[in-house]
Amino acid sequence: MNSLFDSLILAYYNTGYESSQGYGAYSQIAWYWWIVGASVLASWFVSFMLRSRFEKYSQMEIPLSGKQIAERMLEENGIYDVTVECTPGSLTDHYNPKDKTINLSETVYGAHTVAAAAVAAHECGHAVQHAKAYHWLTMRSALVPIVQLSSNLVQWVLMLGIILLAAGGSPWVLGIGVALFALTTIFAFVTLPVEFDASRRALAWIQASGVSNAIQYNQAKSALFWAAMTYVVGALSSLAMLLYYAMRFFSAMNDRR
């Protein structure tokens, strides 16, 4: 599930299916809504903390801009084939391994702040990973085409599987949906070491380079921590929902025996 909208669509079909099964299905309905509710609340909290930290640290100035931070970190890591570019939006920063570009958002590219330094250094961390063939990044990149396909299909396959179960059909379509969902969940967990390692490299460079004092370093660490937590919440939410649909599939298989 990539959005609350997807979850609500599936909730409609889940609840309809469970209602047709009688009161014994109440616990499954409750589990579904507990997962959705907890995921939404956790996501909101982490997003709130991330934005509040970045707003606060965006008021704290340092001598170098986000662009200058990125270029200096690249140079000091011996990377000369990566360019730093400006991309529209806020918190839209990313590293593109295909064309070797560090894309910094408008609020980071020209800003001389602690928040900009943290974000720029983090994206440079991905460039360093790429240059050093970091194994988790290599694995993540290999999964991207498969996960893009599965992400486009998964909510529709799960929905069809639930509808077929409600009509007394085979649970195997739901099983296919569970398999597709498993791919997206695996991708979410593979992403975690990639993001944490990029932040580790960023903070190590910030501390060693002397571009910040001890207080600014701690602020950059706090900003990157909450950025990483968005990936943690996403991965755990995906795992919880995967377990729920796997439970539904195996329960349906047992009912057919």
PDB file of C-alpha atoms in Angstrom:
ATOM      1  CA  MET A   1       0.000   0.000   0.000  1.00  0.00           C
ATOM      2  CA  ASN A   2       1.464   3.290  -1.036  1.00  0.00           C
ATOM      3  CA  SER A   3      -1.186   5.639   0.350  1.00  0.00           C
ATOM      4  CA  LEU A   4      -4.073   6.048   2.746  1.00  0.00           C
ATOM      5  CA  PHE A   5      -6.375   6.119  -0.295  1.00  0.00           C
ATOM      6  CA  ASP A   6      -5.284   2.603  -1.271  1.00  0.00           C
ATOM      7  CA  SER A   7      -5.882   1.403   2.283  1.00  0.00           C
ATOM      8  CA  LEU A   8      -9.364   2.898   2.374  1.00  0.00           C
ATOM      9  CA  ILE A   9     -10.300   1.309  -0.951  1.00  0.00           C
ATOM     10  CA  LEU A  10      -9.253  -2.075   0.356  1.00  0.00           C
ATOM     11  CA  ALA A  11     -10.983  -1.374   3.668  1.00  0.00           C
ATOM     12  CA  TYR A  12     -14.296  -1.010   1.815  1.00  0.00           C
ATOM     13  CA  TYR A  13     -13.945  -4.426   0.204  1.00  0.00           C
ATOM     14  CA  ASN A  14     -12.492  -6.010   3.335  1.00  0.00           C
ATOM     15  CA  THR A  15     -15.358  -4.830   5.503  1.00  0.00           C
ATOM     16  CA  GLY A  16     -17.910  -5.903   2.928  1.00  0.00           C
ATOM     17  CA  TYR A  17     -16.376  -9.357   2.735  1.00  0.00           C
ATOM     18  CA  GLU A  18     -16.102  -9.746   6.483  1.00  0.00           C
ATOM     19  CA  SER A  19     -19.704  -8.645   6.991  1.00  0.00           C
ATOM     20  CA  SER A  20     -20.826 -11.463   4.738  1.00  0.00           C
ATOM     21  CA  GLN A  21     -18.961 -13.977   6.944  1.00  0.00           C
ATOM     22  CA  GLY A  22     -20.761 -13.181  10.192  1.00  0.00           C
ATOM     23  CA  TYR A  23     -19.636 -12.163  13.654  1.00  0.00           C
ATOM     24  CA  GLY A  24     -16.690 -14.569  13.691  1.00  0.00           C
ATOM     25  CA  ALA A  25     -14.866 -12.221  11.323  1.00  0.00           C
ATOM     26  CA  TYR A  26     -14.983  -9.263  13.727  1.00  0.00           C
ATOM     27  CA  SER A  27     -11.425  -9.861  14.933  1.00  0.00           C
ATOM     28  CA  GLN A  28     -10.109  -9.695  11.367  1.00  0.00           C
ATOM     29  CA  ILE A  29     -11.934  -6.415  10.754  1.00  0.00           C
ATOM     30  CA  ALA A  30     -10.501  -5.068  14.019  1.00  0.00           C
ATOM     31  CA  TRP A  31      -6.962  -6.132  13.057  1.00  0.00           C
ATOM     32  CA  TYR A  32      -7.258  -4.411   9.689  1.00  0.00           C
ATOM     33  CA  TRP A  33      -8.380  -1.110  11.165  1.00  0.00           C
ATOM     34  CA  TRP A  34      -5.832  -1.285  13.976  1.00  0.00           C
ATOM     35  CA  ILE A  35      -3.073  -1.632  11.381  1.00  0.00           C
ATOM     36  CA  VAL A  36      -4.422   1.181   9.208  1.00  0.00           C
ATOM     37  CA  GLY A  37      -5.020   3.449  12.209  1.00  0.00           C
ATOM     38  CA  ALA A  38      -1.615   2.803  13.761  1.00  0.00           C
ATOM     39  CA  SER A  39       0.120   3.320  10.412  1.00  0.00           C
ATOM     40  CA  VAL A  40      -1.648   6.621   9.786  1.00  0.00           C
ATOM     41  CA  LEU A  41      -0.926   7.932  13.295  1.00  0.00           C
ATOM     42  CA  ALA A  42       2.730   6.874  13.208  1.00  0.00           C
ATOM     43  CA  SER A  43       3.185   8.355   9.748  1.00  0.00           C
ATOM     44  CA  TRP A  44       1.548  11.627  10.810  1.00  0.00           C
ATOM     45  CA  PHE A  45       3.698  11.873  13.951  1.00  0.00           C
ATOM     46  CA  VAL A  46       6.979  11.190  12.158  1.00  0.00           C
ATOM     47  CA  SER A  47       6.052  13.559   9.328  1.00  0.00           C
ATOM     48  CA  PHE A  48       5.180  16.265  11.869  1.00  0.00           C
ATOM     49  CA  MET A  49       8.462  15.782  13.732  1.00  0.00           C
ATOM     50  CA  LEU A  50      10.453  15.777  10.484  1.00  0.00           C
ATOM     51  CA  ARG A  51       8.908  18.993   9.193  1.00  0.00           C
ATOM     52  CA  SER A  52       9.145  20.743  12.556  1.00  0.00           C
ATOM     53  CA  ARG A  53      12.836  19.840  12.892  1.00  0.00           C
ATOM     54  CA  PHE A  54      13.620  20.959   9.362  1.00  0.00           C
ATOM     55  CA  GLU A  55      11.743  24.221   9.848  1.00  0.00           C
ATOM     56  CA  LYS A  56      13.671  24.847  13.079  1.00  0.00           C
ATOM     57  CA  TYR A  57      17.061  23.910  11.665  1.00  0.00           C
ATOM     58  CA  SER A  58      16.368  25.875   8.496  1.00  0.00           C
ATOM     59  CA  GLN A  59      16.643  29.010  10.631  1.00  0.00           C
ATOM     60  CA  MET A  60      20.161  28.156  11.802  1.00  0.00           C
ATOM     61  CA  GLU A  61      22.775  29.442   9.374  1.00  0.00           C
ATOM     62  CA  ILE A  62      26.184  28.050   8.424  1.00  0.00           C
ATOM     63  CA  PRO A  63      28.758  29.432   5.932  1.00  0.00           C
ATOM     64  CA  LEU A  64      28.116  26.949   3.095  1.00  0.00           C
ATOM     65  CA  SER A  65      25.002  26.358   0.981  1.00  0.00           C
ATOM     66  CA  GLY A  66      23.512  22.940   0.331  1.00  0.00           C
ATOM     67  CA  LYS A  67      25.056  22.957  -3.150  1.00  0.00           C
ATOM     68  CA  GLN A  68      28.491  23.838  -1.761  1.00  0.00           C
ATOM     69  CA  ILE A  69      28.217  21.145   0.921  1.00  0.00           C
ATOM     70  CA  ALA A  70      27.392  18.534  -1.717  1.00  0.00           C
ATOM     71  CA  GLU A  71      30.206  19.589  -4.050  1.00  0.00           C
ATOM     72  CA  ARG A  72      32.758  19.660  -1.242  1.00  0.00           C
ATOM     73  CA  MET A  73      31.743  16.229   0.086  1.00  0.00           C
ATOM     74  CA  LEU A  74      31.899  14.752  -3.413  1.00  0.00           C
ATOM     75  CA  GLU A  75      35.351  16.223  -4.003  1.00  0.00           C
ATOM     76  CA  GLU A  76      36.705  15.004  -0.675  1.00  0.00           C
ATOM     77  CA  ASN A  77      35.459  11.500  -1.483  1.00  0.00           C
ATOM     78  CA  GLY A  78      37.178  11.567  -4.878  1.00  0.00           C
ATOM     79  CA  ILE A  79      33.922  11.633  -6.853  1.00  0.00           C
ATOM     80  CA  TYR A  80      34.110  13.886  -9.921  1.00  0.00           C
ATOM     81  CA  ASP A  81      31.484  12.398 -12.255  1.00  0.00           C
ATOM     82  CA  VAL A  82      28.424  13.397 -10.184  1.00  0.00           C
ATOM     83  CA  THR A  83      26.715  16.755 -10.707  1.00  0.00           C
ATOM     84  CA  VAL A  84      24.616  18.724  -8.224  1.00  0.00           C
ATOM     85  CA  GLU A  85      21.348  20.121  -9.572  1.00  0.00           C
ATOM     86  CA  CYS A  86      18.316  21.986  -8.239  1.00  0.00           C
ATOM     87  CA  THR A  87      14.905  20.292  -8.360  1.00  0.00           C
ATOM     88  CA  PRO A  88      11.494  21.903  -7.666  1.00  0.00           C
ATOM     89  CA  GLY A  89       9.636  21.425  -4.403  1.00  0.00           C
ATOM     90  CA  SER A  90      10.450  20.888  -0.741  1.00  0.00           C
ATOM     91  CA  LEU A  91      12.009  17.697   0.660  1.00  0.00           C
ATOM     92  CA  THR A  92      12.156  16.343  -2.905  1.00  0.00           C
ATOM     93  CA  ASP A  93      15.896  15.740  -2.611  1.00  0.00           C
ATOM     94  CA  HIS A  94      17.276  12.530  -4.120  1.00  0.00           C
ATOM     95  CA  TYR A  95      20.267  10.934  -5.790  1.00  0.00           C
ATOM     96  CA  ASN A  96      19.741   9.499  -9.273  1.00  0.00           C
ATOM     97  CA  PRO A  97      22.230   6.694  -9.963  1.00  0.00           C
ATOM     98  CA  LYS A  98      21.224   6.475 -13.639  1.00  0.00           C
ATOM     99  CA  ASP A  99      22.516   9.898 -14.619  1.00  0.00           C
ATOM    100  CA  LYS A 100      24.676  10.414 -11.523  1.00  0.00           C
ATOM    101  CA  THR A 101      23.010  13.581 -10.306  1.00  0.00           C
ATOM    102  CA  ILE A 102      22.352  14.827  -6.795  1.00  0.00           C
ATOM    103  CA  ASN A 103      19.035  16.649  -7.008  1.00  0.00           C
ATOM    104  CA  LEU A 104      18.559  19.140  -4.187  1.00  0.00           C
ATOM    105  CA  SER A 105      15.222  20.815  -3.582  1.00  0.00           C
ATOM    106  CA  GLU A 106      14.823  24.574  -3.846  1.00  0.00           C
ATOM    107  CA  THR A 107      14.800  24.854  -0.030  1.00  0.00           C
ATOM    108  CA  VAL A 108      18.169  23.049   0.194  1.00  0.00           C
ATOM    109  CA  TYR A 109      20.164  23.918  -2.943  1.00  0.00           C
ATOM    110  CA  GLY A 110      20.932  27.565  -2.136  1.00  0.00           C
ATOM    111  CA  ALA A 111      20.246  27.580   1.610  1.00  0.00           C
ATOM    112  CA  HIS A 112      23.059  28.205   4.108  1.00  0.00           C
ATOM    113  CA  THR A 113      21.461  26.250   6.976  1.00  0.00           C
ATOM    114  CA  VAL A 114      22.005  23.195   9.165  1.00  0.00           C
ATOM    115  CA  ALA A 115      18.975  21.485   7.603  1.00  0.00           C
ATOM    116  CA  ALA A 116      20.297  22.064   4.081  1.00  0.00           C
ATOM    117  CA  ALA A 117      23.725  20.730   5.055  1.00  0.00           C
ATOM    118  CA  ALA A 118      22.209  17.559   6.542  1.00  0.00           C
ATOM    119  CA  VAL A 119      20.080  16.841   3.485  1.00  0.00           C
ATOM    120  CA  ALA A 120      22.837  17.622   0.979  1.00  0.00           C
ATOM    121  CA  ALA A 121      25.352  15.453   2.818  1.00  0.00           C
ATOM    122  CA  HIS A 122      22.839  12.605   3.064  1.00  0.00           C
ATOM    123  CA  GLU A 123      22.244  12.609  -0.694  1.00  0.00           C
ATOM    124  CA  CYS A 124      26.011  12.686  -1.202  1.00  0.00           C
ATOM    125  CA  GLY A 125      26.101   9.634   1.034  1.00  0.00           C
ATOM    126  CA  HIS A 126      24.102   7.811  -1.643  1.00  0.00           C
ATOM    127  CA  ALA A 127      26.567   8.947  -4.300  1.00  0.00           C
ATOM    128  CA  VAL A 128      29.421   7.584  -2.201  1.00  0.00           C
ATOM    129  CA  GLN A 129      27.522   4.300  -1.814  1.00  0.00           C
ATOM    130  CA  HIS A 130      27.144   4.111  -5.580  1.00  0.00           C
ATOM    131  CA  ALA A 131      30.812   4.855  -6.190  1.00  0.00           C
ATOM    132  CA  LYS A 132      31.854   2.177  -3.708  1.00  0.00           C
ATOM    133  CA  ALA A 133      29.268  -0.363  -4.960  1.00  0.00           C
ATOM    134  CA  TYR A 134      27.607  -0.596  -1.549  1.00  0.00           C
ATOM    135  CA  HIS A 135      25.876  -3.986  -1.617  1.00  0.00           C
ATOM    136  CA  TRP A 136      22.533  -2.889  -0.154  1.00  0.00           C
ATOM    137  CA  LEU A 137      22.240  -0.091  -2.714  1.00  0.00           C
ATOM    138  CA  THR A 138      23.100  -2.535  -5.510  1.00  0.00           C
ATOM    139  CA  MET A 139      20.401  -4.907  -4.289  1.00  0.00           C
ATOM    140  CA  ARG A 140      17.866  -2.077  -3.982  1.00  0.00           C
ATOM    141  CA  SER A 141      18.598  -0.851  -7.522  1.00  0.00           C
ATOM    142  CA  ALA A 142      18.137  -4.381  -8.890  1.00  0.00           C
ATOM    143  CA  LEU A 143      14.719  -4.615  -7.212  1.00  0.00           C
ATOM    144  CA  VAL A 144      13.420  -1.273  -8.537  1.00  0.00           C
ATOM    145  CA  PRO A 145      11.949  -2.508 -11.894  1.00  0.00           C
ATOM    146  CA  ILE A 146      10.236  -5.485 -10.237  1.00  0.00           C
ATOM    147  CA  VAL A 147       8.840  -3.416  -7.392  1.00  0.00           C
ATOM    148  CA  GLN A 148       7.553  -0.708  -9.746  1.00  0.00           C
ATOM    149  CA  LEU A 149       5.493  -3.353 -11.544  1.00  0.00           C
ATOM    150  CA  SER A 150       4.249  -5.027  -8.362  1.00  0.00           C
ATOM    151  CA  SER A 151       3.344  -1.661  -6.781  1.00  0.00           C
ATOM    152  CA  ASN A 152       1.138  -0.808  -9.757  1.00  0.00           C
ATOM    153  CA  LEU A 153      -0.714  -4.120  -9.532  1.00  0.00           C
ATOM    154  CA  VAL A 154      -0.850  -5.068  -5.873  1.00  0.00           C
ATOM    155  CA  GLN A 155      -3.900  -3.100  -4.655  1.00  0.00           C
ATOM    156  CA  TRP A 156      -6.012  -4.239  -7.617  1.00  0.00           C
ATOM    157  CA  VAL A 157      -4.998  -7.890  -7.253  1.00  0.00           C
ATOM    158  CA  LEU A 158      -5.720  -7.819  -3.509  1.00  0.00           C
ATOM    159  CA  MET A 159      -9.077  -6.180  -4.169  1.00  0.00           C
ATOM    160  CA  LEU A 160      -9.983  -8.795  -6.771  1.00  0.00           C
ATOM    161  CA  GLY A 161      -8.870 -11.545  -4.398  1.00  0.00           C
ATOM    162  CA  ILE A 162     -11.140 -10.243  -1.617  1.00  0.00           C
ATOM    163  CA  ILE A 163     -14.087  -9.962  -4.017  1.00  0.00           C
ATOM    164  CA  LEU A 164     -13.565 -13.526  -5.243  1.00  0.00           C
ATOM    165  CA  LEU A 165     -13.442 -14.794  -1.655  1.00  0.00           C
ATOM    166  CA  ALA A 166     -16.729 -13.004  -0.927  1.00  0.00           C
ATOM    167  CA  ALA A 167     -18.246 -14.758  -3.952  1.00  0.00           C
ATOM    168  CA  GLY A 168     -16.948 -18.145  -2.783  1.00  0.00           C
ATOM    169  CA  GLY A 169     -14.170 -18.271  -5.348  1.00  0.00           C
ATOM    170  CA  SER A 170     -10.591 -19.471  -5.171  1.00  0.00           C
ATOM    171  CA  PRO A 171      -8.203 -17.812  -2.692  1.00  0.00           C
ATOM    172  CA  TRP A 172      -5.281 -18.065  -5.119  1.00  0.00           C
ATOM    173  CA  VAL A 173      -5.794 -14.587  -6.581  1.00  0.00           C
ATOM    174  CA  LEU A 174      -5.427 -13.237  -3.053  1.00  0.00           C
ATOM    175  CA  GLY A 175      -2.299 -15.394  -2.764  1.00  0.00           C
ATOM    176  CA  ILE A 176      -0.846 -13.697  -5.832  1.00  0.00           C
ATOM    177  CA  GLY A 177      -1.633 -10.337  -4.244  1.00  0.00           C
ATOM    178  CA  VAL A 178       0.175 -11.422  -1.076  1.00  0.00           C
ATOM    179  CA  ALA A 179       3.229 -12.399  -3.152  1.00  0.00           C
ATOM    180  CA  LEU A 180       3.233  -9.013  -4.909  1.00  0.00           C
ATOM    181  CA  PHE A 181       2.846  -7.261  -1.576  1.00  0.00           C
ATOM    182  CA  ALA A 182       5.766  -9.280  -0.190  1.00  0.00           C
ATOM    183  CA  LEU A 183       7.999  -7.839  -2.912  1.00  0.00           C
ATOM    184  CA  THR A 184       7.139  -4.265  -1.919  1.00  0.00           C
ATOM    185  CA  THR A 185       7.696  -5.117   1.744  1.00  0.00           C
ATOM    186  CA  ILE A 186      11.096  -6.662   1.023  1.00  0.00           C
ATOM    187  CA  PHE A 187      12.002  -3.523  -0.938  1.00  0.00           C
ATOM    188  CA  ALA A 188      10.972  -1.337   2.019  1.00  0.00           C
ATOM    189  CA  PHE A 189      13.277  -3.266   4.357  1.00  0.00           C
ATOM    190  CA  VAL A 190      16.170  -3.324   1.882  1.00  0.00           C
ATOM    191  CA  THR A 191      15.829   0.467   1.720  1.00  0.00           C
ATOM    192  CA  LEU A 192      16.429   0.835   5.465  1.00  0.00           C
ATOM    193  CA  PRO A 193      20.171  -0.005   5.551  1.00  0.00           C
ATOM    194  CA  VAL A 194      20.653   2.142   2.433  1.00  0.00           C
ATOM    195  CA  GLU A 195      19.138   5.191   4.135  1.00  0.00           C
ATOM    196  CA  PHE A 196      20.794   4.644   7.516  1.00  0.00           C
ATOM    197  CA  ASP A 197      24.198   4.116   5.927  1.00  0.00           C
ATOM    198  CA  ALA A 198      23.833   7.279   3.815  1.00  0.00           C
ATOM    199  CA  SER A 199      23.077   9.251   6.988  1.00  0.00           C
ATOM    200  CA  ARG A 200      26.015   7.621   8.774  1.00  0.00           C
ATOM    201  CA  ARG A 201      28.363   8.648   5.970  1.00  0.00           C
ATOM    202  CA  ALA A 202      26.884  12.159   5.932  1.00  0.00           C
ATOM    203  CA  LEU A 203      27.294  12.693   9.666  1.00  0.00           C
ATOM    204  CA  ALA A 204      30.833  11.280   9.680  1.00  0.00           C
ATOM    205  CA  TRP A 205      31.814  13.704   6.932  1.00  0.00           C
ATOM    206  CA  ILE A 206      30.074  16.680   8.589  1.00  0.00           C
ATOM    207  CA  GLN A 207      31.955  15.973  11.819  1.00  0.00           C
ATOM    208  CA  ALA A 208      35.313  15.408  10.136  1.00  0.00           C
ATOM    209  CA  SER A 209      35.086  18.306   7.680  1.00  0.00           C
ATOM    210  CA  GLY A 210      34.703  21.016  10.290  1.00  0.00           C
ATOM    211  CA  VAL A 211      31.770  22.691   8.531  1.00  0.00           C
ATOM    212  CA  SER A 212      29.786  22.638  11.786  1.00  0.00           C
ATOM    213  CA  ASN A 213      30.390  22.831  15.517  1.00  0.00           C
ATOM    214  CA  ALA A 214      29.224  20.240  18.056  1.00  0.00           C
ATOM    215  CA  ILE A 215      25.785  21.813  18.470  1.00  0.00           C
ATOM    216  CA  GLN A 216      25.162  22.002  14.728  1.00  0.00           C
ATOM    217  CA  TYR A 217      26.314  18.394  14.327  1.00  0.00           C
ATOM    218  CA  ASN A 218      23.712  17.245  16.869  1.00  0.00           C
ATOM    219  CA  GLN A 219      21.037  19.194  15.048  1.00  0.00           C
ATOM    220  CA  ALA A 220      21.980  17.619  11.725  1.00  0.00           C
ATOM    221  CA  LYS A 221      21.885  14.204  13.404  1.00  0.00           C
ATOM    222  CA  SER A 222      18.396  14.900  14.751  1.00  0.00           C
ATOM    223  CA  ALA A 223      17.124  16.001  11.336  1.00  0.00           C
ATOM    224  CA  LEU A 224      18.471  12.887   9.621  1.00  0.00           C
ATOM    225  CA  PHE A 225      17.084  10.655  12.382  1.00  0.00           C
ATOM    226  CA  TRP A 226      13.525  11.801  11.756  1.00  0.00           C
ATOM    227  CA  ALA A 227      14.025  11.523   8.011  1.00  0.00           C
ATOM    228  CA  ALA A 228      15.096   7.890   8.507  1.00  0.00           C
ATOM    229  CA  MET A 229      12.078   7.218  10.723  1.00  0.00           C
ATOM    230  CA  THR A 230       9.759   7.831   7.747  1.00  0.00           C
ATOM    231  CA  TYR A 231      11.298   4.760   6.098  1.00  0.00           C
ATOM    232  CA  VAL A 232      11.069   2.730   9.308  1.00  0.00           C
ATOM    233  CA  VAL A 233       7.368   3.507   9.728  1.00  0.00           C
ATOM    234  CA  GLY A 234       6.702   2.675   6.093  1.00  0.00           C
ATOM    235  CA  ALA A 235       8.519  -0.666   6.329  1.00  0.00           C
ATOM    236  CA  LEU A 236       6.794  -1.723   9.564  1.00  0.00           C
ATOM    237  CA  SER A 237       3.372  -0.687   8.254  1.00  0.00           C
ATOM    238  CA  SER A 238       3.978  -2.676   5.084  1.00  0.00           C
ATOM    239  CA  LEU A 239       5.038  -5.730   7.100  1.00  0.00           C
ATOM    240  CA  ALA A 240       1.972  -5.540   9.359  1.00  0.00           C
ATOM    241  CA  MET A 241      -0.370  -5.310   6.373  1.00  0.00           C
ATOM    242  CA  LEU A 242       1.461  -8.140   4.603  1.00  0.00           C
ATOM    243  CA  LEU A 243       0.994 -10.388   7.652  1.00  0.00           C
ATOM    244  CA  TYR A 244      -2.691  -9.487   7.755  1.00  0.00           C
ATOM    245  CA  TYR A 245      -3.298 -10.479   4.121  1.00  0.00           C
ATOM    246  CA  ALA A 246      -1.139 -13.591   4.501  1.00  0.00           C
ATOM    247  CA  MET A 247      -3.323 -14.579   7.462  1.00  0.00           C
ATOM    248  CA  ARG A 248      -6.429 -14.041   5.336  1.00  0.00           C
ATOM    249  CA  PHE A 249      -5.007 -16.181   2.541  1.00  0.00           C
ATOM    250  CA  PHE A 250      -4.010 -19.111   4.759  1.00  0.00           C
ATOM    251  CA  SER A 251      -7.307 -18.918   6.624  1.00  0.00           C
ATOM    252  CA  ALA A 252      -9.178 -19.146   3.308  1.00  0.00           C
ATOM    253  CA  MET A 253      -7.036 -22.092   2.240  1.00  0.00           C
ATOM    254  CA  ASN A 254      -7.817 -23.912   5.482  1.00  0.00           C
ATOM    255  CA  ASP A 255     -11.539 -23.263   5.044  1.00  0.00           C
ATOM    256  CA  ARG A 256     -11.446 -25.015   1.681  1.00  0.00           C
ATOM    257  CA  ARG A 257     -10.026 -28.226   3.133  1.00  0.00           C
TER     258      ARG A 257
END
